[in-house]
Short mmCIF file of C-alpha atoms and ligand atoms in Angstrom, two decimals:
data_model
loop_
_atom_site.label_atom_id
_atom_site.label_comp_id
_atom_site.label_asym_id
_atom_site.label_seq_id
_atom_site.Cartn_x
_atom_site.Cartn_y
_atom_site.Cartn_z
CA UNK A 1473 0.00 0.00 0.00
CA UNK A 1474 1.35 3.32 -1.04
CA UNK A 1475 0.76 5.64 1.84
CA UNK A 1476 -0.75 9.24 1.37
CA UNK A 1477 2.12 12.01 0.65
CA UNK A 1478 0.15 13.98 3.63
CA UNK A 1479 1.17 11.01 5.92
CA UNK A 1480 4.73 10.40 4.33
CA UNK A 1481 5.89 14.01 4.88
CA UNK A 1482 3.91 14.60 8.74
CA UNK A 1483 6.50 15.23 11.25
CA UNK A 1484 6.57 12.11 14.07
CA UNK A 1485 8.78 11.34 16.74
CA UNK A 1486 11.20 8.50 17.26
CA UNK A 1487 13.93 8.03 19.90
CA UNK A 1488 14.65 11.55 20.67
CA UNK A 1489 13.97 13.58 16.70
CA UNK A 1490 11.26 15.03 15.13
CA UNK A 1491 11.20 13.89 11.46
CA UNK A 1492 9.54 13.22 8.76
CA UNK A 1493 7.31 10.02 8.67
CA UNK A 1494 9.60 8.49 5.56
CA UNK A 1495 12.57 8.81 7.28
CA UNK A 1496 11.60 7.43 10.50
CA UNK A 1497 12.75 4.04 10.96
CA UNK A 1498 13.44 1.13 12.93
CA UNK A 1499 15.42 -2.05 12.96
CA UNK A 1500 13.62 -5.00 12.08
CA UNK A 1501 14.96 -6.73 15.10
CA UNK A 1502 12.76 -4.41 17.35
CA UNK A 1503 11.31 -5.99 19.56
CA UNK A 1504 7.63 -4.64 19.12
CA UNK A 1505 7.75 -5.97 15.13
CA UNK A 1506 9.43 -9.44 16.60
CA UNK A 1507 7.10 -10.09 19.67
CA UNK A 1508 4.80 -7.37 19.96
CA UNK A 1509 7.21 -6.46 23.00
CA UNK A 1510 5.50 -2.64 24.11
CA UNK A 1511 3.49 -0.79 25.55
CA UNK A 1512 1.06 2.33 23.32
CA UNK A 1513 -1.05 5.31 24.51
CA UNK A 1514 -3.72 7.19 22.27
CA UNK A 1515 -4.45 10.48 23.80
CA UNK A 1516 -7.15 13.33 22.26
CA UNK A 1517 -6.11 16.68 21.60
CA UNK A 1518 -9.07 19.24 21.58
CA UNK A 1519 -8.30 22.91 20.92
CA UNK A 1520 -4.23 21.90 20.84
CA UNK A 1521 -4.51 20.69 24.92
CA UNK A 1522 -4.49 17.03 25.59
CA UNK A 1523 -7.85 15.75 27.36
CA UNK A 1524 -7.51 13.75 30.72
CA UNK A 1525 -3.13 13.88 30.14
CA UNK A 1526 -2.66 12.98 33.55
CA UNK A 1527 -5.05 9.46 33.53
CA UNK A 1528 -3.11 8.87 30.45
CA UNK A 1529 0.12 9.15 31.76
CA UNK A 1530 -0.75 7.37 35.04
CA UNK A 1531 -2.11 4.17 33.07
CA UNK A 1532 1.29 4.67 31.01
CA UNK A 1533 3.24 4.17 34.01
CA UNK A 1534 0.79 0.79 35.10
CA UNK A 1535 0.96 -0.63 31.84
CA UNK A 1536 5.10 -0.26 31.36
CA UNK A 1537 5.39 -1.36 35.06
CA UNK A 1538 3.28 -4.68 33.87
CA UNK A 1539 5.56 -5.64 31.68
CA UNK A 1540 9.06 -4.72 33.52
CA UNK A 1541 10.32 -1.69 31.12
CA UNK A 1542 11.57 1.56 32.55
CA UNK A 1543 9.59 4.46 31.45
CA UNK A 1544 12.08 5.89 29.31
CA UNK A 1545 10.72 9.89 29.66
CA UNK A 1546 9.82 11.81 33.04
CA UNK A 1547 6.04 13.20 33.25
CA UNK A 1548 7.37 16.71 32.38
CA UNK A 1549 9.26 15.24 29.54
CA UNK A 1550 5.98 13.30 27.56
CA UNK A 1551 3.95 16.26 28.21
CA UNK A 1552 6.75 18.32 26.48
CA UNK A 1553 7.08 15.53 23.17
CA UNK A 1554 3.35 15.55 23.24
CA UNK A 1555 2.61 19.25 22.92
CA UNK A 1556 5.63 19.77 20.43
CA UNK A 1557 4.25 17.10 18.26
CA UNK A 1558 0.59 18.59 18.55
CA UNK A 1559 1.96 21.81 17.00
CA UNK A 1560 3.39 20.71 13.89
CA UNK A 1561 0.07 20.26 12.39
CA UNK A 1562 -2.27 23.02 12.29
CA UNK A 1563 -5.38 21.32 13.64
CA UNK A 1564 -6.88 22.34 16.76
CA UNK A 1565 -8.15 18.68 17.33
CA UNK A 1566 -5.87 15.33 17.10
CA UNK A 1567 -5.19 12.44 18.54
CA UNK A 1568 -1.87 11.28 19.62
CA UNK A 1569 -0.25 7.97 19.25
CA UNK A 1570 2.84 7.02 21.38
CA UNK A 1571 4.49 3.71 22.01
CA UNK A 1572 7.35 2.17 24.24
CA UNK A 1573 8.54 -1.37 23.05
CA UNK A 1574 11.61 -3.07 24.60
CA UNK A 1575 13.92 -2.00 21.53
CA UNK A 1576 16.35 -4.06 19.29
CA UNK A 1577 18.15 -7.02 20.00
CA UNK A 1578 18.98 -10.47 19.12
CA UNK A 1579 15.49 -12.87 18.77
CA UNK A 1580 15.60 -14.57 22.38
CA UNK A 1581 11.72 -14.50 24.41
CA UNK A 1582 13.72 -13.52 27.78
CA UNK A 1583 14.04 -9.78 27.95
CA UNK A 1584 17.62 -8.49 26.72
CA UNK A 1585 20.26 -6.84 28.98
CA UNK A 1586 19.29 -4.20 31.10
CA UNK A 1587 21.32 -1.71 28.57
CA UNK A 1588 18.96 -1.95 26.12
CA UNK A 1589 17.55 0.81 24.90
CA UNK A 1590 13.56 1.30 24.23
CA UNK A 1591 12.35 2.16 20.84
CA UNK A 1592 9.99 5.63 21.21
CA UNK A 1593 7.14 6.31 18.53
CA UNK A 1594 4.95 9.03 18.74
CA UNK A 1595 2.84 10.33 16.06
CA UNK A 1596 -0.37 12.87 15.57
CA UNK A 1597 -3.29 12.52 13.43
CA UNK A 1598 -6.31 15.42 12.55
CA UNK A 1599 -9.07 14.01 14.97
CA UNK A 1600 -11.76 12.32 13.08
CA UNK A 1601 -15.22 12.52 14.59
CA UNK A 1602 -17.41 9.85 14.76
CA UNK A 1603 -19.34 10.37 11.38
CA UNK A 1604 -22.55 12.26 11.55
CA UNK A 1605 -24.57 9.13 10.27
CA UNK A 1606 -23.18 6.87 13.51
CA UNK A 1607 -23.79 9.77 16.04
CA UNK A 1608 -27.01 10.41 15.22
CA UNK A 1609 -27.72 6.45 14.61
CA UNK A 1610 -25.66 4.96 16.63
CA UNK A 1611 -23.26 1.95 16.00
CA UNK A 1612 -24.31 -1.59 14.35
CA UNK A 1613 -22.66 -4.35 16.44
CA UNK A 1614 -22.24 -8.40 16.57
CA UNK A 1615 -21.43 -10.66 19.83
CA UNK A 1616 -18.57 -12.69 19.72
CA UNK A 1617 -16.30 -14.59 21.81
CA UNK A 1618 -13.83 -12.88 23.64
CA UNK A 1619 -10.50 -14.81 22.39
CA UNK A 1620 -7.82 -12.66 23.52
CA UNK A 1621 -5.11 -12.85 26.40
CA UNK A 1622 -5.78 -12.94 30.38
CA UNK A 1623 -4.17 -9.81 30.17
CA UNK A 1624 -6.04 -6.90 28.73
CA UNK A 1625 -5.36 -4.76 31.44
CA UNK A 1626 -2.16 -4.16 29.79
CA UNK A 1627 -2.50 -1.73 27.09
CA UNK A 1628 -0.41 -3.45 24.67
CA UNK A 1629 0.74 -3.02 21.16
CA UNK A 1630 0.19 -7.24 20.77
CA UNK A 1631 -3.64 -6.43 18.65
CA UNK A 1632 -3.97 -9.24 17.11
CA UNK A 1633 -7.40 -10.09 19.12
CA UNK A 1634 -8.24 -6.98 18.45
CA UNK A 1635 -7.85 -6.75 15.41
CA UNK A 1636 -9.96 -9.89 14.23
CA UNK A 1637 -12.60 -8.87 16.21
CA UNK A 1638 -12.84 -5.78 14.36
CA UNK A 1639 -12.37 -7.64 11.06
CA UNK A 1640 -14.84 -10.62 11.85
CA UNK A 1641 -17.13 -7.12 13.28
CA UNK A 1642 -16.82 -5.96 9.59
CA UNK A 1643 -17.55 -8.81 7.85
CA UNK A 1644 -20.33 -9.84 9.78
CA UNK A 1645 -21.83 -5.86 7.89
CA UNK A 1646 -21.60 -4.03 11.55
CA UNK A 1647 -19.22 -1.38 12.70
CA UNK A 1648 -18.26 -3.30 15.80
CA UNK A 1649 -18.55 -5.94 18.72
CA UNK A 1650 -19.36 -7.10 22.00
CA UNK A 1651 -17.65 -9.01 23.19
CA UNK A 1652 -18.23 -11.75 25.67
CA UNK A 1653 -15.94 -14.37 28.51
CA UNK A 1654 -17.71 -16.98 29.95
CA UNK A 1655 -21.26 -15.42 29.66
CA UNK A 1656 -19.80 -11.89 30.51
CA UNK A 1657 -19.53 -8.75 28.78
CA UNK A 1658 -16.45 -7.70 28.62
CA UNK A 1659 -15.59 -4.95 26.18
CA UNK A 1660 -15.80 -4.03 22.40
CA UNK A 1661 -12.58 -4.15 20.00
CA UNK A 1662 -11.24 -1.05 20.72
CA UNK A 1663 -13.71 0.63 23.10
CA UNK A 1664 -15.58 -0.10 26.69
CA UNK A 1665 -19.25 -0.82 26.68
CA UNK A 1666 -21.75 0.11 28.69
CA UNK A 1667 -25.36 -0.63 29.18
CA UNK A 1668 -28.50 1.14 30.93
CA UNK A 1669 -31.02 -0.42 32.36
CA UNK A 1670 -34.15 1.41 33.96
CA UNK A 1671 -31.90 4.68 33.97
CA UNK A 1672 -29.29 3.17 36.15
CA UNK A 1673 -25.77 2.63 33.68
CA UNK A 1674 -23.65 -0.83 34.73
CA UNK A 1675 -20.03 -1.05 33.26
CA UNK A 1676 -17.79 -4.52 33.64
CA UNK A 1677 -15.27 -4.46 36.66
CA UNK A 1678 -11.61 -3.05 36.27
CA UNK A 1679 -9.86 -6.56 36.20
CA UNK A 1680 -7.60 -8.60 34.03
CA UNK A 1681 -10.33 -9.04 31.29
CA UNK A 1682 -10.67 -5.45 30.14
CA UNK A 1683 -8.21 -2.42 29.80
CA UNK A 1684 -9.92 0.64 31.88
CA UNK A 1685 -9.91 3.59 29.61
CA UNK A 1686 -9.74 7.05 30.79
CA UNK A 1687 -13.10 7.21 30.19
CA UNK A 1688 -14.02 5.10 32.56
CA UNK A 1689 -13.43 7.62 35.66
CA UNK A 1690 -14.75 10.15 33.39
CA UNK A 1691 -17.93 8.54 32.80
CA UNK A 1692 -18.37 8.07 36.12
CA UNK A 1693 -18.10 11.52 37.13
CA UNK A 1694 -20.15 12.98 34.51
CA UNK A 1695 -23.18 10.21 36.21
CA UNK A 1696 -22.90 11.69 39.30
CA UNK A 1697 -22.79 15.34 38.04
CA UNK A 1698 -25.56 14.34 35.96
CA UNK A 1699 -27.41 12.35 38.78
CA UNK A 1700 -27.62 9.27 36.73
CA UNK A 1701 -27.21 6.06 38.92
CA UNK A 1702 -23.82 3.99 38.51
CA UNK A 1703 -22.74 0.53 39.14
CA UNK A 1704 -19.37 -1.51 38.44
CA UNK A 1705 -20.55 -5.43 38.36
CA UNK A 1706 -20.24 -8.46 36.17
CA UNK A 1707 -22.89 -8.35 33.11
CA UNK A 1708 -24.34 -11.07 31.95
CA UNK A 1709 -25.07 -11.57 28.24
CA UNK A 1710 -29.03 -11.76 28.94
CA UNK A 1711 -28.62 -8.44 30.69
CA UNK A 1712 -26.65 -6.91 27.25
CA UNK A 1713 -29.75 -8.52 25.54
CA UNK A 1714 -32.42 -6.47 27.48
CA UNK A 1715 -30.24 -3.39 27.73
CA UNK A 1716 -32.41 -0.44 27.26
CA UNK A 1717 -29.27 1.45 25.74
CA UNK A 1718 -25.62 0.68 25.16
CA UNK A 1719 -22.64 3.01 25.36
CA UNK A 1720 -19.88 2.73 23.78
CA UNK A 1721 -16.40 4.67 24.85
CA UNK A 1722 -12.91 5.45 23.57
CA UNK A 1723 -10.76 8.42 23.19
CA UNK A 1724 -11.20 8.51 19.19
CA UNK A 1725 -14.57 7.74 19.72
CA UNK A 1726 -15.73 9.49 22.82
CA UNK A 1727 -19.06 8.47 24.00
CA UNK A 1728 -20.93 6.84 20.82
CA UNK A 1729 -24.39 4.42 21.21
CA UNK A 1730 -24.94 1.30 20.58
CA UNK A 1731 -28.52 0.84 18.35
CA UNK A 1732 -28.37 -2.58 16.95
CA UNK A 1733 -26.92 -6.00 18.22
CA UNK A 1734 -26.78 -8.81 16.06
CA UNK A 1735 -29.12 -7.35 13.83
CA UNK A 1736 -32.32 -6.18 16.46
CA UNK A 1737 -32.77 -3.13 17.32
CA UNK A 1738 -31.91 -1.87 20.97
CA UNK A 1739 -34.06 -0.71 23.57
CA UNK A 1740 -37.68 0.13 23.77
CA UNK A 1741 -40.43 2.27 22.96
CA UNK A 1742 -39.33 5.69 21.10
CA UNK A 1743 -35.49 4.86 21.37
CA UNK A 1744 -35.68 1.23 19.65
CA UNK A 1745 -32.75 0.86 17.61
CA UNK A 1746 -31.88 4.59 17.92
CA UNK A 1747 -29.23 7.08 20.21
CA UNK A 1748 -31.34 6.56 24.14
CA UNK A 1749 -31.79 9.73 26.68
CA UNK A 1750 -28.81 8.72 28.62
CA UNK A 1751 -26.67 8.96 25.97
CA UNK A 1752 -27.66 12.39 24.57
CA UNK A 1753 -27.13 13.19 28.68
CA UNK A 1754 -23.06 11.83 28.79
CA UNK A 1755 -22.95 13.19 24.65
CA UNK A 1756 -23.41 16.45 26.05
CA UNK A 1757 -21.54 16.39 29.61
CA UNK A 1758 -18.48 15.08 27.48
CA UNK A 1759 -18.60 17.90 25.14
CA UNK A 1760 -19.00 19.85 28.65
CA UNK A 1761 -15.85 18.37 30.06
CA UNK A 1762 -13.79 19.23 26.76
CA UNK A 1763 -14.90 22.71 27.31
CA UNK A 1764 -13.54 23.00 30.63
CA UNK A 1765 -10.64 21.24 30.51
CA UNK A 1766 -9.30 21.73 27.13
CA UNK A 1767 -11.26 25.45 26.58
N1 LIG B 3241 -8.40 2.03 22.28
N2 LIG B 3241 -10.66 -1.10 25.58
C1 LIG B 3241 -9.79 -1.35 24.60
C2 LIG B 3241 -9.48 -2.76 24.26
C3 LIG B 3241 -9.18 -0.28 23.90
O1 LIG B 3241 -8.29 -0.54 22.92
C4 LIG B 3241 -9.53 1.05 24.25
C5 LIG B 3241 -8.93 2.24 23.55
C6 LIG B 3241 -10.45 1.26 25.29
C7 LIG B 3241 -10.86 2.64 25.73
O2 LIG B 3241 -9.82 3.30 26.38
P1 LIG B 3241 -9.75 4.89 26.40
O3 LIG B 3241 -11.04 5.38 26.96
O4 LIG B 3241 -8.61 5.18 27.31
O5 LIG B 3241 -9.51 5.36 24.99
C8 LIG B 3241 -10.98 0.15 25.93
C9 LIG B 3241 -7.68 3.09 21.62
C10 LIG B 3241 -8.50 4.29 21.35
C11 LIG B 3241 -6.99 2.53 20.38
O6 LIG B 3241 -6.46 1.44 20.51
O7 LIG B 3241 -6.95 3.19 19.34
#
């Protein structure tokens, strides 16, 4: 695939210079092409200030103490990358990429000598909204097995669960999935899920099965400011089945609903198969929180 000349000439960041995206590159020895060996972060950028930085940052540190490897930049010095990157483009809204993997060396599973150096990616994109026809119908999804790792706490840059759930998602005709661990929701491809039920909104628990997004605490405390009821337990599939609406969050994504699973419609009455009141509720208390934190 040829990439776009837009893409090949954007300025990214790799172990300590900004560049152009053609000349970056790295050793095919790295470990994050040989193992899937790292560690990634996707942050938003609204009005050229990064949304919820700290959370981001703090889940960093988690996920790169997980797999033993040193965060290789202070706080100070990712905020610094991150807002350098954000102003070689010129739009007010991006999202960021960055990613840690445990670097180059010979092709043994143990980790290499403690000398080794980490391999640092960071690049910036124009944010692209959710299109107009999915936030004002919602998202299409499919069930399916959850088949990835006991580990997706860990925000890794190993996708390759991910990724065919998102593929098998897309072939199925639907924009995305639900997935599903011994009878229990867990999460979507690349997003948490969320259903209400009688106004009250239920979200899996933080464990091993899911990675907690930053929206998570966010959500959270836009229910409470918002007076809508909250609880973190296991749901079962029956109870995604009866749902009366299901969320669905990311940082690319934001808040989105759910409005068909596996081809019915969701919810009842007026909001069958379309965006529920709860929704437009955390819609507009995250484009509320955007406001005040990023002005
Ligand atoms: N994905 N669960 C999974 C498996 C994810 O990959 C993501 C984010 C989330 C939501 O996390 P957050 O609210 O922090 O974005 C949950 C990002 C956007 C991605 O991989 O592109």
């Amino acid at each position: 695939m040829t990439l776009p000349a837009e893409l090949l000439n954007r300025t990214v960041y790799l172990n300590g210079e900004f560049l152009p995206l053609k000349d970056a590159k790295v050793s095919v020895l790295d470990r994050g092409f040989i193992f899937g060996d790292g560690i990634y972060e996707v942050v938003a950028i609204y009005n050229k200030k990064p949304f919820r930085m700290e959370q981001h940052l703090d889940r960093l540190e988690r996920s790169l103490d997980k797999i033993k490897l040193k965060n290789p930049l202070s706080r100070q010095g990712w905020k610094d990358l991150i807002a350098k990157l954000a102003d070689t483009l010129p739009d007010p809204d991006q999202f960021v990429y960055f990613q840690i993997t445990r670097g180059v060396a010979p092709r043994d599973f143990g980790f290499p000598a403690a000398d080794t150096d980490t391999t640092l990616f960071a690049i910036t994109s124009p944010f692209k909204p959710v299109p107009q026809a999915q936030r004002e119908g919602g998202l299409t999804l499919t069930k399916l097995p959850d088949l990835r790792w006991l580990r997706c706490d860990i925000k890794s840059v190993s996708l390759l669960g991910a990724v065919l759930a998102k593929q098998d998602s897309l072939d199925a005709g639907v924009d995305d999935c639900v997935m599903f661990r011994d009878g229990y929701l867990t999460e979507s491809s690349s997003a948490n899920v969320w259903i209400v039920k009688d106004g009250k909104v239920y979200a899996p628990p933080r464990d091993n099965l899911i990675l907690e997004g930053i929206r998570y605490g966010l959500m959270q405390e836009m229910a409470e400011s918002s007076g809508i009821p909250f609880e973190v337990r296991r749901i079962t599939e029956a109870e995604v089945d009866a749902a009366d609406e299901v969320l669905i969050t990311s940082a690319t994504r934001e808040v989105v609903a759910g409005t068909r699973l596996n081809g019915k419609a969701i919810g009842r009455g007026d909001y069958a198969g379309k965006p529920g009141p709860v929704y437009h509720k955390f819609y507009a208390a995250y484009q509320e929180a955007k406001k005040r934190l990023c002005g």
